[in-house]
Amino acid sequence: MSSVASVPGTSRGPVTDLLTGGGRARRITWYVVGALVLVSLVRVISGEAALTSSSTMSAALLLAVPIGLAALGGLFSERAGVVNIGLDGMMILGTWGAGFAGYQWGWGAAVLGGLLFGALGGLLHALATVTFGVDHVVSGVAINILAAGLVRFLSELLYSDNPAGGGVTQSPPLSSNPPELSLPVLSSGPDLLGDLERQHWFLVSDLAGVLRGVTSGVGVLTILAVLLVPASYLLLWRTAFGLRLRSCGENPAAADSLGVPVYRMKYIAVIISGALSGLGGVFLVFIAGIYRENQTNGRGFIGLAALIFGNWRPGGLAAGAGLFGFADALQLRSRTAVVALLLLVAVLLAAVAVWQGVRRRAVQAVLAAAFAGAALTGFLMIEELPPGIVSFTPHLTTLLVLSLASQRLRMPKADGLVYRRGEH
C-alpha cells in the first residue's frame, strides 16, 4: 500500500495528521462553543425559549439523522468519483422498502428492507455511470424520477386491496418500532437538566436544554446512525480500503496503474451510498410509523447540500445535517421562534461583512451588510411569519448556508468524470 499513498491528494504523513488533527479538534470546539453562545444570546434577546429547548433539540436530532445518512451516502459515492444526484430517489426506495417489510415483520425487517431497496438504487446508478458511462447527473435525475414512479406502482399493486390497510399513497402501519433509551447519569434519576432548563439562565439553561434533548428517549438506531459518522471517517481516512476508494475519486488513472480495482471500488462505493440513503428513508418511516408517498420531501437534496457544505468531510456534513435538522425542527415547534432566526442571520451576516471588509472585498462586504440590515429589520418588524414561509425554512437555510460556504469548497478532483481504462 505504500505505492498507493503516492496518489496525489489521497494521503498525508502521520505527523501531519497528528498536528492538524489536534488543531482541527480545538477549532471545532471553539466553533461549537461560539455557536452555543450566539444562539443563547439570541434566545435571551428574543425571548424565544424554543430556540434551545430540549423538545426542539430532540426533534432536531431525529430530523437530522435522515439528512445526515443521505449526506454520508453521497460522501462514499463522490469520494469514489461518482456524483450522486439520485440520493433522494434512493431515500424514496428506502422508505417504501421499510414500509413494506416493517408492517409484515417488524422494525428489524424494516431496516433490512430499506437498506436493500436503497442499495438496489445505488446498484442501478453504478451500472449506468461506471459500466455504461452515462453522465452522472443524468443518471441521478433519472433515478429520482424512476423511484417515484416505481413506488407508486408497487403501492397500487400491493396496498390497494390489502386487508391490513394502506392504499396507493401509504402502507399499513408498522407492526413494531425500535426501542428507545436514555443515556445514564445525564438523563436518569432527578431531572437536573430539566430544572436548569426551566430557569432560563444565559448559556447554562441553553446547554442543559441541548444535553437533555439529545440524551433522553433516544432511539437505539439513532445512536448507531450518529456513530456512523466517526466510523465513516475511520474507514475512509484510516484504512487501506478507504485510501483506495478515495484515490479513485482523485486520480483513477494513477490508482489503476498501481493495481487498485477502480471499477470495483466505484461499484462498492455507490452501492454503499444507496444503502445509507435507504437507511435515511427508514428513519423517516420510523418517525411517522408508516410509509407515505413523497415522505422524503426533498431531504435527499438537502443531504447533498449538507455534503457540499461539509466540504466532502464526515464532520462537516454532520454539522450541516444538524443545522438543517434544527431549522426543520424549529419550524415545526414554533412559528414565532423562526422569526428569531432573522436576528441570528443578521449577526452572522454582520460578521461576514466585517470579515470581507478586513479582506478588502468592498462589494461582498456591502452586500453582506445590506442583507444583515434587512434581516434585522425583519426581526424588529415581523411578529409571526406566514405558514408557507415557515415550512420553507429548511430550504431557505440550505440556500443561505451554501452561498456563504461556496468560497472554500474543494471537491474530489475526478468527481463526476467518466473513467475509461487507457483513455487518460
Short mmCIF file of N, CA and C in Angstrom, two decimals, residues 40 42 70 126 134 143 175 190 204 214 238 245 281 327 331 335 354 413 415 423:
data_model
loop_
_atom_site.label_atom_id
_atom_site.label_comp_id
_atom_site.label_asym_id
_atom_site.label_seq_id
_atom_site.Cartn_x
_atom_site.Cartn_y
_atom_site.Cartn_z
N SER A 40 -27.64 31.29 22.38
CA SER A 40 -28.12 31.64 23.72
C SER A 40 -28.40 33.14 23.82
N VAL A 42 -29.18 35.14 21.32
CA VAL A 42 -30.39 35.41 20.53
C VAL A 42 -31.63 34.96 21.30
N ALA A 70 -28.20 10.47 4.29
CA ALA A 70 -28.13 10.73 2.84
C ALA A 70 -26.81 11.41 2.49
N ALA A 126 -24.71 2.84 -10.30
CA ALA A 126 -23.35 2.39 -10.62
C ALA A 126 -23.31 1.73 -11.99
N VAL A 134 -22.84 6.65 -18.58
CA VAL A 134 -23.88 7.67 -18.62
C VAL A 134 -23.45 8.85 -17.76
N ILE A 143 -32.91 8.36 -11.81
CA ILE A 143 -33.23 7.51 -10.67
C ILE A 143 -34.27 8.17 -9.78
N SER A 175 -45.66 -2.85 12.33
CA SER A 175 -46.09 -3.73 13.41
C SER A 175 -45.31 -3.50 14.69
N PRO A 190 -33.06 12.22 39.32
CA PRO A 190 -33.73 13.53 39.31
C PRO A 190 -33.48 14.28 38.00
N VAL A 204 -26.25 28.59 30.57
CA VAL A 204 -26.38 27.39 31.41
C VAL A 204 -27.66 26.63 31.05
N VAL A 214 -30.76 15.68 23.58
CA VAL A 214 -30.03 14.66 22.81
C VAL A 214 -29.67 13.43 23.63
N ARG A 238 -8.54 6.12 7.48
CA ARG A 238 -7.58 5.41 8.32
C ARG A 238 -7.43 3.94 7.93
N LEU A 245 -10.36 3.74 -2.13
CA LEU A 245 -11.61 4.33 -2.60
C LEU A 245 -11.41 5.81 -2.93
N GLY A 281 -34.15 6.84 4.59
CA GLY A 281 -35.57 6.67 4.37
C GLY A 281 -36.24 5.84 5.44
N ALA A 327 -33.25 23.68 11.82
CA ALA A 327 -34.19 24.57 11.14
C ALA A 327 -35.53 23.87 10.91
N GLN A 331 -39.18 25.05 12.84
CA GLN A 331 -40.40 25.47 12.15
C GLN A 331 -41.59 24.59 12.52
N ARG A 335 -43.76 28.89 15.24
CA ARG A 335 -43.69 29.81 14.11
C ARG A 335 -43.05 31.13 14.53
N VAL A 354 -17.94 42.29 8.21
CA VAL A 354 -16.68 42.75 8.82
C VAL A 354 -15.49 41.97 8.26
N LYS A 413 -11.05 15.62 -7.13
CA LYS A 413 -10.64 16.11 -8.45
C LYS A 413 -11.32 15.39 -9.61
N ASP A 415 -14.28 13.85 -9.46
CA ASP A 415 -15.69 13.66 -9.17
C ASP A 415 -16.53 14.02 -10.39
N GLU A 423 -7.82 5.59 -21.42
CA GLU A 423 -8.16 6.83 -22.13
C GLU A 423 -7.57 8.06 -21.44
#
